[in-house]
Structures are given as structure tokens and as C-alpha cells.
PDB file of C-alpha atoms and ligand atoms in Angstrom:
ATOM      1  CA  MET A   1      52.648 114.880  73.538  1.00  0.00           C
ATOM      2  CA  SER A   2      52.072 116.067  76.914  1.00  0.00           C
ATOM      3  CA  ALA A   3      49.273 118.361  77.802  1.00  0.00           C
ATOM      4  CA  ALA A   4      52.073 120.803  79.104  1.00  0.00           C
ATOM      5  CA  ASN A   5      53.396 120.853  75.766  1.00  0.00           C
ATOM      6  CA  MET A   6      50.199 122.308  74.023  1.00  0.00           C
ATOM      7  CA  ASP A   7      49.994 126.619  74.629  1.00  0.00           C
ATOM      8  CA  THR A   8      46.787 127.540  73.770  1.00  0.00           C
ATOM      9  CA  SER A   9      47.349 131.225  74.716  1.00  0.00           C
ATOM     10  CA  SER A  10      45.873 132.600  71.479  1.00  0.00           C
ATOM     11  CA  ARG A  11      42.376 134.102  71.363  1.00  0.00           C
ATOM     12  CA  ALA A  12      41.576 134.716  67.967  1.00  0.00           C
ATOM     13  CA  GLY A  13      38.050 134.476  66.584  1.00  0.00           C
ATOM     14  CA  THR A  14      38.221 134.514  62.943  1.00  0.00           C
ATOM     15  CA  ALA A  15      36.315 133.416  59.951  1.00  0.00           C
ATOM     16  CA  LEU A  16      38.661 130.568  59.564  1.00  0.00           C
ATOM     17  CA  GLU A  17      38.397 129.556  63.050  1.00  0.00           C
ATOM     18  CA  ARG A  18      34.624 129.444  62.958  1.00  0.00           C
ATOM     19  CA  TYR A  19      35.102 127.207  59.389  1.00  0.00           C
ATOM     20  CA  TYR A  20      37.213 125.008  61.037  1.00  0.00           C
ATOM     21  CA  GLN A  21      35.015 124.182  64.267  1.00  0.00           C
ATOM     22  CA  PHE A  22      32.808 122.269  61.583  1.00  0.00           C
ATOM     23  CA  HIS A  23      35.696 121.182  59.262  1.00  0.00           C
ATOM     24  CA  SER A  24      38.094 119.839  61.767  1.00  0.00           C
ATOM     25  CA  ARG A  25      34.987 116.958  62.514  1.00  0.00           C
ATOM     26  CA  ILE A  26      35.184 115.840  58.610  1.00  0.00           C
ATOM     27  CA  TYR A  27      39.011 117.022  57.867  1.00  0.00           C
ATOM     28  CA  ASP A  28      40.960 113.561  57.959  1.00  0.00           C
ATOM     29  CA  ALA A  29      37.995 111.891  56.554  1.00  0.00           C
ATOM     30  CA  THR A  30      37.878 113.895  53.136  1.00  0.00           C
ATOM     31  CA  ARG A  31      40.751 115.828  52.465  1.00  0.00           C
ATOM     32  CA  TRP A  32      43.095 112.662  51.229  1.00  0.00           C
ATOM     33  CA  SER A  33      40.927 113.116  48.331  1.00  0.00           C
ATOM     34  CA  PHE A  34      41.942 116.547  47.444  1.00  0.00           C
ATOM     35  CA  LEU A  35      45.130 117.554  49.359  1.00  0.00           C
ATOM     36  CA  PHE A  36      47.813 115.764  46.875  1.00  0.00           C
ATOM     37  CA  GLY A  37      51.374 115.907  47.130  1.00  0.00           C
ATOM     38  CA  ARG A  38      51.643 115.915  50.970  1.00  0.00           C
ATOM     39  CA  GLU A  39      53.720 112.684  51.043  1.00  0.00           C
ATOM     40  CA  GLU A  40      55.691 113.791  48.100  1.00  0.00           C
ATOM     41  CA  VAL A  41      56.794 116.954  49.545  1.00  0.00           C
ATOM     42  CA  LEU A  42      57.825 115.031  52.859  1.00  0.00           C
ATOM     43  CA  ARG A  43      59.974 112.552  50.963  1.00  0.00           C
ATOM     44  CA  ARG A  44      61.864 115.362  48.851  1.00  0.00           C
ATOM     45  CA  THR A  45      62.629 117.215  51.469  1.00  0.00           C
ATOM     46  CA  ALA A  46      64.171 114.258  53.091  1.00  0.00           C
ATOM     47  CA  ARG A  47      66.530 114.079  50.350  1.00  0.00           C
ATOM     48  CA  VAL A  48      67.807 117.315  50.749  1.00  0.00           C
ATOM     49  CA  THR A  49      68.180 118.021  54.706  1.00  0.00           C
ATOM     50  CA  ASN A  50      67.906 116.173  57.867  1.00  0.00           C
ATOM     51  CA  PRO A  51      66.568 118.607  60.259  1.00  0.00           C
ATOM     52  CA  ARG A  52      66.998 118.758  64.062  1.00  0.00           C
ATOM     53  CA  ARG A  53      64.422 121.359  64.705  1.00  0.00           C
ATOM     54  CA  ILE A  54      61.273 121.320  62.290  1.00  0.00           C
ATOM     55  CA  LEU A  55      58.252 123.604  62.478  1.00  0.00           C
ATOM     56  CA  GLU A  56      55.080 122.967  60.642  1.00  0.00           C
ATOM     57  CA  VAL A  57      52.625 126.190  60.169  1.00  0.00           C
ATOM     58  CA  GLY A  58      49.130 125.559  59.994  1.00  0.00           C
ATOM     59  CA  CYS A  59      49.706 121.690  60.945  1.00  0.00           C
ATOM     60  CA  GLY A  60      45.804 121.455  61.531  1.00  0.00           C
ATOM     61  CA  THR A  61      45.236 117.835  62.435  1.00  0.00           C
ATOM     62  CA  GLY A  62      48.600 116.769  62.453  1.00  0.00           C
ATOM     63  CA  ARG A  63      48.223 114.815  59.211  1.00  0.00           C
ATOM     64  CA  ASN A  64      52.134 115.317  58.801  1.00  0.00           C
ATOM     65  CA  LEU A  65      53.546 115.058  61.895  1.00  0.00           C
ATOM     66  CA  PRO A  66      53.722 111.323  62.306  1.00  0.00           C
ATOM     67  CA  GLY A  67      55.503 111.329  58.618  1.00  0.00           C
ATOM     68  CA  LEU A  68      57.830 114.187  60.098  1.00  0.00           C
ATOM     69  CA  ARG A  69      58.407 111.802  62.839  1.00  0.00           C
ATOM     70  CA  ARG A  70      58.991 108.637  60.688  1.00  0.00           C
ATOM     71  CA  LEU A  71      61.419 110.702  58.738  1.00  0.00           C
ATOM     72  CA  PHE A  72      63.147 112.260  61.313  1.00  0.00           C
ATOM     73  CA  PRO A  73      63.289 110.540  64.532  1.00  0.00           C
ATOM     74  CA  GLN A  74      65.598 112.550  66.496  1.00  0.00           C
ATOM     75  CA  ALA A  75      63.953 116.162  65.303  1.00  0.00           C
ATOM     76  CA  HIS A  76      62.319 118.385  67.679  1.00  0.00           C
ATOM     77  CA  ILE A  77      58.818 119.213  66.326  1.00  0.00           C
ATOM     78  CA  THR A  78      56.268 122.259  66.646  1.00  0.00           C
ATOM     79  CA  GLY A  79      53.200 122.581  64.969  1.00  0.00           C
ATOM     80  CA  VAL A  80      51.459 125.722  64.901  1.00  0.00           C
ATOM     81  CA  ASP A  81      47.714 126.344  63.996  1.00  0.00           C
ATOM     82  CA  LEU A  82      44.936 128.697  64.836  1.00  0.00           C
ATOM     83  CA  SER A  83      42.466 126.283  65.105  1.00  0.00           C
ATOM     84  CA  GLU A  84      41.607 124.774  68.684  1.00  0.00           C
ATOM     85  CA  GLN A  85      39.547 122.243  67.574  1.00  0.00           C
ATOM     86  CA  MET A  86      42.317 121.055  64.495  1.00  0.00           C
ATOM     87  CA  LEU A  87      44.726 120.998  67.046  1.00  0.00           C
ATOM     88  CA  ALA A  88      42.718 119.059  69.560  1.00  0.00           C
ATOM     89  CA  ILE A  89      42.613 116.296  66.702  1.00  0.00           C
ATOM     90  CA  ALA A  90      46.427 116.593  66.115  1.00  0.00           C
ATOM     91  CA  ALA A  91      47.321 116.107  69.904  1.00  0.00           C
ATOM     92  CA  LYS A  92      46.096 112.674  69.448  1.00  0.00           C
ATOM     93  CA  LYS A  93      48.385 111.926  66.735  1.00  0.00           C
ATOM     94  CA  VAL A  94      51.626 113.045  68.600  1.00  0.00           C
ATOM     95  CA  ARG A  95      52.282 111.398  71.961  1.00  0.00           C
ATOM     96  CA  ASP A  96      56.302 112.125  72.189  1.00  0.00           C
ATOM     97  CA  ASP A  97      57.844 114.587  73.976  1.00  0.00           C
ATOM     98  CA  LYS A  98      59.587 116.093  71.228  1.00  0.00           C
ATOM     99  CA  THR A  99      56.750 117.499  69.783  1.00  0.00           C
ATOM    100  CA  THR A 100      54.905 120.964  70.687  1.00  0.00           C
ATOM    101  CA  LEU A 101      51.741 122.024  69.487  1.00  0.00           C
ATOM    102  CA  LEU A 102      50.995 125.614  69.724  1.00  0.00           C
ATOM    103  CA  ARG A 103      47.737 127.776  69.121  1.00  0.00           C
ATOM    104  CA  ARG A 104      48.480 130.790  67.517  1.00  0.00           C
ATOM    105  CA  SER A 105      48.081 132.872  64.290  1.00  0.00           C
ATOM    106  CA  TYR A 106      51.500 132.802  62.481  1.00  0.00           C
ATOM    107  CA  SER A 107      52.489 135.989  61.440  1.00  0.00           C
ATOM    108  CA  ALA A 108      55.924 136.671  62.783  1.00  0.00           C
ATOM    109  CA  ALA A 109      59.031 134.397  63.894  1.00  0.00           C
ATOM    110  CA  LEU A 110      58.167 132.202  66.646  1.00  0.00           C
ATOM    111  CA  HIS A 111      61.815 131.031  67.995  1.00  0.00           C
ATOM    112  CA  GLY A 112      62.423 134.299  69.959  1.00  0.00           C
ATOM    113  CA  ASP A 113      65.649 134.281  71.606  1.00  0.00           C
ATOM    114  CA  GLY A 114      65.461 130.250  71.093  1.00  0.00           C
ATOM    115  CA  GLN A 115      67.168 128.155  68.450  1.00  0.00           C
ATOM    116  CA  PRO A 116      65.933 128.796  64.699  1.00  0.00           C
ATOM    117  CA  TYR A 117      64.601 125.797  62.789  1.00  0.00           C
ATOM    118  CA  ASP A 118      66.573 123.842  60.240  1.00  0.00           C
ATOM    119  CA  LEU A 119      62.731 122.878  58.216  1.00  0.00           C
ATOM    120  CA  VAL A 120      59.857 125.103  58.118  1.00  0.00           C
ATOM    121  CA  LEU A 121      57.045 123.076  56.362  1.00  0.00           C
ATOM    122  CA  PHE A 122      53.886 124.822  55.224  1.00  0.00           C
ATOM    123  CA  SER A 123      51.292 122.078  53.879  1.00  0.00           C
ATOM    124  CA  TYR A 124      47.754 123.556  52.316  1.00  0.00           C
ATOM    125  CA  ALA A 125      48.140 126.237  54.536  1.00  0.00           C
ATOM    126  CA  LEU A 126      49.792 129.387  53.055  1.00  0.00           C
ATOM    127  CA  SER A 127      46.852 129.535  50.214  1.00  0.00           C
ATOM    128  CA  MET A 128      44.596 129.948  53.384  1.00  0.00           C
ATOM    129  CA  PHE A 129      46.505 132.995  54.780  1.00  0.00           C
ATOM    130  CA  ASN A 130      44.619 135.721  53.242  1.00  0.00           C
ATOM    131  CA  PRO A 131      45.681 138.415  53.834  1.00  0.00           C
ATOM    132  CA  GLY A 132      49.451 137.561  55.396  1.00  0.00           C
ATOM    133  CA  TRP A 133      51.012 135.093  53.197  1.00  0.00           C
ATOM    134  CA  GLU A 134      53.873 137.147  52.282  1.00  0.00           C
ATOM    135  CA  GLN A 135      54.331 138.017  56.131  1.00  0.00           C
ATOM    136  CA  ALA A 136      54.206 134.277  56.754  1.00  0.00           C
ATOM    137  CA  ILE A 137      56.687 133.563  54.360  1.00  0.00           C
ATOM    138  CA  ASN A 138      58.738 136.577  55.665  1.00  0.00           C
ATOM    139  CA  ALA A 139      58.357 135.009  59.293  1.00  0.00           C
ATOM    140  CA  ALA A 140      59.532 131.396  58.134  1.00  0.00           C
ATOM    141  CA  TRP A 141      62.751 133.174  56.575  1.00  0.00           C
ATOM    142  CA  ASP A 142      63.472 134.855  60.341  1.00  0.00           C
ATOM    143  CA  ASP A 143      62.499 131.466  61.511  1.00  0.00           C
ATOM    144  CA  LEU A 144      65.153 129.593  59.726  1.00  0.00           C
ATOM    145  CA  ALA A 145      68.493 129.043  60.042  1.00  0.00           C
ATOM    146  CA  GLU A 146      71.099 130.031  57.671  1.00  0.00           C
ATOM    147  CA  GLY A 147      71.038 127.015  55.168  1.00  0.00           C
ATOM    148  CA  GLY A 148      67.721 125.944  56.719  1.00  0.00           C
ATOM    149  CA  CYS A 149      64.827 125.022  54.212  1.00  0.00           C
ATOM    150  CA  VAL A 150      61.280 125.788  53.505  1.00  0.00           C
ATOM    151  CA  ALA A 151      59.105 123.244  52.272  1.00  0.00           C
ATOM    152  CA  VAL A 152      55.618 124.059  50.701  1.00  0.00           C
ATOM    153  CA  VAL A 153      52.735 122.164  48.949  1.00  0.00           C
ATOM    154  CA  ASP A 154      49.683 123.787  48.220  1.00  0.00           C
ATOM    155  CA  PHE A 155      46.917 124.784  45.558  1.00  0.00           C
ATOM    156  CA  SER A 156      48.271 126.822  42.891  1.00  0.00           C
ATOM    157  CA  ASP A 157      45.573 127.899  40.234  1.00  0.00           C
ATOM    158  CA  SER A 158      42.921 126.980  38.332  1.00  0.00           C
ATOM    159  CA  TYR A 159      41.505 127.549  34.586  1.00  0.00           C
ATOM    160  CA  PHE A 160      37.911 127.667  35.812  1.00  0.00           C
ATOM    161  CA  PRO A 161      36.326 130.522  37.567  1.00  0.00           C
ATOM    162  CA  TRP A 162      33.524 128.401  39.056  1.00  0.00           C
ATOM    163  CA  PHE A 163      36.284 126.292  40.728  1.00  0.00           C
ATOM    164  CA  ARG A 164      38.172 129.557  41.875  1.00  0.00           C
ATOM    165  CA  ASN A 165      35.118 130.735  43.157  1.00  0.00           C
ATOM    166  CA  TRP A 166      34.272 127.605  44.997  1.00  0.00           C
ATOM    167  CA  MET A 167      37.919 127.656  46.852  1.00  0.00           C
ATOM    168  CA  SER A 168      37.259 131.284  47.713  1.00  0.00           C
ATOM    169  CA  VAL A 169      34.333 130.287  49.519  1.00  0.00           C
ATOM    170  CA  ASN A 170      36.414 127.957  51.347  1.00  0.00           C
ATOM    171  CA  HIS A 171      39.158 130.552  52.125  1.00  0.00           C
ATOM    172  CA  VAL A 172      41.614 129.338  49.785  1.00  0.00           C
ATOM    173  CA  ARG A 173      43.165 131.668  47.017  1.00  0.00           C
ATOM    174  CA  MET A 174      44.287 129.939  44.009  1.00  0.00           C
ATOM    175  CA  GLU A 175      46.014 132.633  41.892  1.00  0.00           C
ATOM    176  CA  GLY A 176      49.329 130.991  41.415  1.00  0.00           C
ATOM    177  CA  HIS A 177      50.670 134.070  43.686  1.00  0.00           C
ATOM    178  CA  LEU A 178      52.788 131.699  46.084  1.00  0.00           C
ATOM    179  CA  TRP A 179      55.380 130.393  43.738  1.00  0.00           C
ATOM    180  CA  PRO A 180      57.243 133.646  42.330  1.00  0.00           C
ATOM    181  CA  TYR A 181      57.801 135.203  46.078  1.00  0.00           C
ATOM    182  CA  LEU A 182      58.879 131.814  47.352  1.00  0.00           C
ATOM    183  CA  SER A 183      61.497 131.236  44.595  1.00  0.00           C
ATOM    184  CA  GLN A 184      62.544 135.116  45.319  1.00  0.00           C
ATOM    185  CA  LYS A 185      62.877 134.767  48.752  1.00  0.00           C
ATOM    186  CA  PHE A 186      64.724 131.359  48.974  1.00  0.00           C
ATOM    187  CA  ALA A 187      66.967 129.716  46.649  1.00  0.00           C
ATOM    188  CA  PRO A 188      64.856 126.813  45.224  1.00  0.00           C
ATOM    189  CA  LEU A 189      65.823 123.128  45.163  1.00  0.00           C
ATOM    190  CA  LEU A 190      62.526 122.403  43.822  1.00  0.00           C
ATOM    191  CA  ASP A 191      59.642 124.356  42.496  1.00  0.00           C
ATOM    192  CA  GLU A 192      56.807 122.284  40.327  1.00  0.00           C
ATOM    193  CA  ARG A 193      53.238 122.116  39.684  1.00  0.00           C
ATOM    194  CA  PHE A 194      51.316 119.371  39.028  1.00  0.00           C
ATOM    195  CA  ALA A 195      47.805 118.588  37.509  1.00  0.00           C
ATOM    196  CA  ALA A 196      45.012 117.433  39.944  1.00  0.00           C
ATOM    197  CA  TYR A 197      41.718 115.445  38.006  1.00  0.00           C
ATOM    198  CA  GLY A 198      43.055 115.971  34.863  1.00  0.00           C
ATOM    199  CA  GLY A 199      43.637 119.636  34.954  1.00  0.00           C
ATOM    200  CA  VAL A 200      40.727 120.940  36.968  1.00  0.00           C
ATOM    201  CA  TRP A 201      43.346 122.451  39.079  1.00  0.00           C
ATOM    202  CA  ASN A 202      47.151 122.667  39.452  1.00  0.00           C
ATOM    203  CA  TYR A 203      48.905 122.354  42.707  1.00  0.00           C
ATOM    204  CA  GLY A 204      52.388 122.861  43.876  1.00  0.00           C
ATOM    205  CA  ILE A 205      55.374 121.832  45.505  1.00  0.00           C
ATOM    206  CA  PHE A 206      58.594 124.083  46.654  1.00  0.00           C
ATOM    207  CA  ILE A 207      61.435 123.472  48.441  1.00  0.00           C
ATOM    208  CA  GLY A 208      63.919 126.281  49.001  1.00  0.00           C
ATOM    209  CA  ARG A 209      66.999 126.902  51.187  1.00  0.00           C
ATOM    210  CA  LYS A 210      67.928 130.068  52.822  1.00  0.00           C
ATOM    211  CA  GLN A 211      70.835 131.882  51.654  1.00  0.00           C
ATOM    212  CA  ALA A 212      72.318 135.411  52.779  1.00  0.00           C
TER     213      ALA A 212
HETATM  214  C1  SAM B 301      44.051 123.146  55.093  1.00  0.00           C
HETATM  215  S1  SAM B 301      44.716 122.818  56.593  1.00  0.00           S
HETATM  216  C2  SAM B 301      46.163 122.010  56.589  1.00  0.00           C
HETATM  217  C3  SAM B 301      46.503 121.378  57.639  1.00  0.00           C
HETATM  218  C4  SAM B 301      47.639 120.382  57.676  1.00  0.00           C
HETATM  219  N1  SAM B 301      48.983 121.039  57.315  1.00  0.00           N
HETATM  220  C5  SAM B 301      47.515 119.364  56.303  1.00  0.00           C
HETATM  221  O1  SAM B 301      48.118 119.206  55.157  1.00  0.00           O
HETATM  222  O2  SAM B 301      46.446 118.657  56.049  1.00  0.00           O
HETATM  223  C6  SAM B 301      45.023 124.596  57.019  1.00  0.00           C
HETATM  224  C7  SAM B 301      45.533 124.969  58.305  1.00  0.00           C
HETATM  225  O3  SAM B 301      46.095 126.201  58.377  1.00  0.00           O
HETATM  226  C8  SAM B 301      45.736 126.931  59.576  1.00  0.00           C
HETATM  227  N2  SAM B 301      45.766 128.549  59.226  1.00  0.00           N
HETATM  228  C9  SAM B 301      45.200 129.053  58.392  1.00  0.00           C
HETATM  229  N3  SAM B 301      45.408 130.416  58.791  1.00  0.00           N
HETATM  230  C10 SAM B 301      46.410 130.437  59.762  1.00  0.00           C
HETATM  231  C11 SAM B 301      47.402 131.211  60.637  1.00  0.00           C
HETATM  232  N4  SAM B 301      47.254 132.635  60.295  1.00  0.00           N
HETATM  233  N5  SAM B 301      47.896 130.998  61.170  1.00  0.00           N
HETATM  234  C12 SAM B 301      48.048 129.568  61.701  1.00  0.00           C
HETATM  235  N6  SAM B 301      47.628 128.478  61.179  1.00  0.00           N
HETATM  236  C13 SAM B 301      46.540 128.998  60.080  1.00  0.00           C
HETATM  237  C14 SAM B 301      44.047 126.509  59.714  1.00  0.00           C
HETATM  238  O4  SAM B 301      43.504 126.477  61.076  1.00  0.00           O
HETATM  239  C15 SAM B 301      44.065 124.886  59.331  1.00  0.00           C
HETATM  240  O5  SAM B 301      44.402 124.152  60.038  1.00  0.00           O
END
């Protein structure tokens, strides 16, 4: 990715940005042990769509960007995130001129007068949009072309109050709130929950299509 492809115009100073000022340094070394399903959502997505334009919302350190590039070598990929520190790490992983990184908070559609996206991916992002998860899902709808797909992998819920509380300290809401709204908004192609660590929490994968 060329420096010209990185837009750093947004200037928010949210609690989440402050959280990632530290966590960006340990993110890739630690998150593999609990952000499950990230390979699976990409694999499953590739079975149902072959997008030319992809948007990953909350792309973070760019963990998914090389995987998206391998699966969809011709696609133009845009990663958007509000954390400057996370994006700086992502920029080192994507060095092709068909990938763009944008720094901003995602609360409204991005494509403007340009071409809409064929795929919008949220990977462990929506559970951190508090408030704003409904607006982000609505924005993804607006950003997608007719017949385009949304793909989501994220924390779902936990039976254990201590775990939900711990996750809320880490800005994650675990109330199973995402899935009903997603399946109401998009025609579901895949909508499943999986147990992590024998059921300490559940995570989910949703893939849906935009239909009029
Ligand atoms: C848990 S990380 C996930 C990163 C990556 N998608 C992955 O799977 O490893 C969540 C990311 O969402 C970003 N984020 C949270 N709220 C956001 C918002 N409103 N707009 C854009 N990015 C946001 C955070 O800065 C963070 O980098």
C-alpha cells in the first residue's frame, strides 16, 4: 500500500482509540487465542461470492487483509478503522496498490458517489460499536450493491455474568444482539453460533445477501 492510499483525516479521541493505543502493541500476539472463526468466515464467504470491491470495517491491524487478498486476488480492498495505531500496523501488511486504508469512524456509508461494494466484512468489530452497531449495519447495507454480501464474525453471548462484565471493560458487548438485526436486514446464507473454550462464551458467523 502506498502512503497516498492511507487517509488519516479523522481526528476522534474516543475511549476506544485510547484503548488501542496500548492494545495495538500486543494485538497480533494475543488475539489468536480468543478471536475464533476468522479464517472460517473468509472461507465460507468465498463459497458464496467473488467480490470485485471489498470493504473491511474495523480492519484493525489488518489481520484479515492478506487472507482476503489471497482469496480474491483481483479485488480492490478498503480497510477502515478509527485507530491510527492499529492502521499503522495494518499498513505494513498490505503493500499492493489495490488496497486502501482509511482512518475514520464508520457510522455512514463510505462509497458516496463512487461504486458500491460487493462485500462488507465485520470481523470482531460490531460488538465494539457501542453505541452505533445498528447504524454501522445500516451503513453496510447502504454501501453494498444489490446482491452484495455482508460477512460477520464476532462475539455473541456468555452465560457467565463475570465474563460479560470483563468483556464490557474491554469495550465488548456480549448480549447476542447482533444476529437478529442482521438476519432481519439481510437474507441469511449462514447464521451459526459456536462454543468457545467449552462454552465460556459463544461466537457467531453470519453471512447474508442484500436483497431489495
Ligand atoms: C477487535 S478489533 C478487530 C480487528 C480485525 N478486524 C480483526 O479481526 O482482527 C476491532 C477494531 O474495530 C475498530 N473500531 C471500533 N469501533 C469502530 C468504529 N466506530 N469505526 C471504525 N472502526 C472501529 C477498532 O479500532 C479495532 O481496530
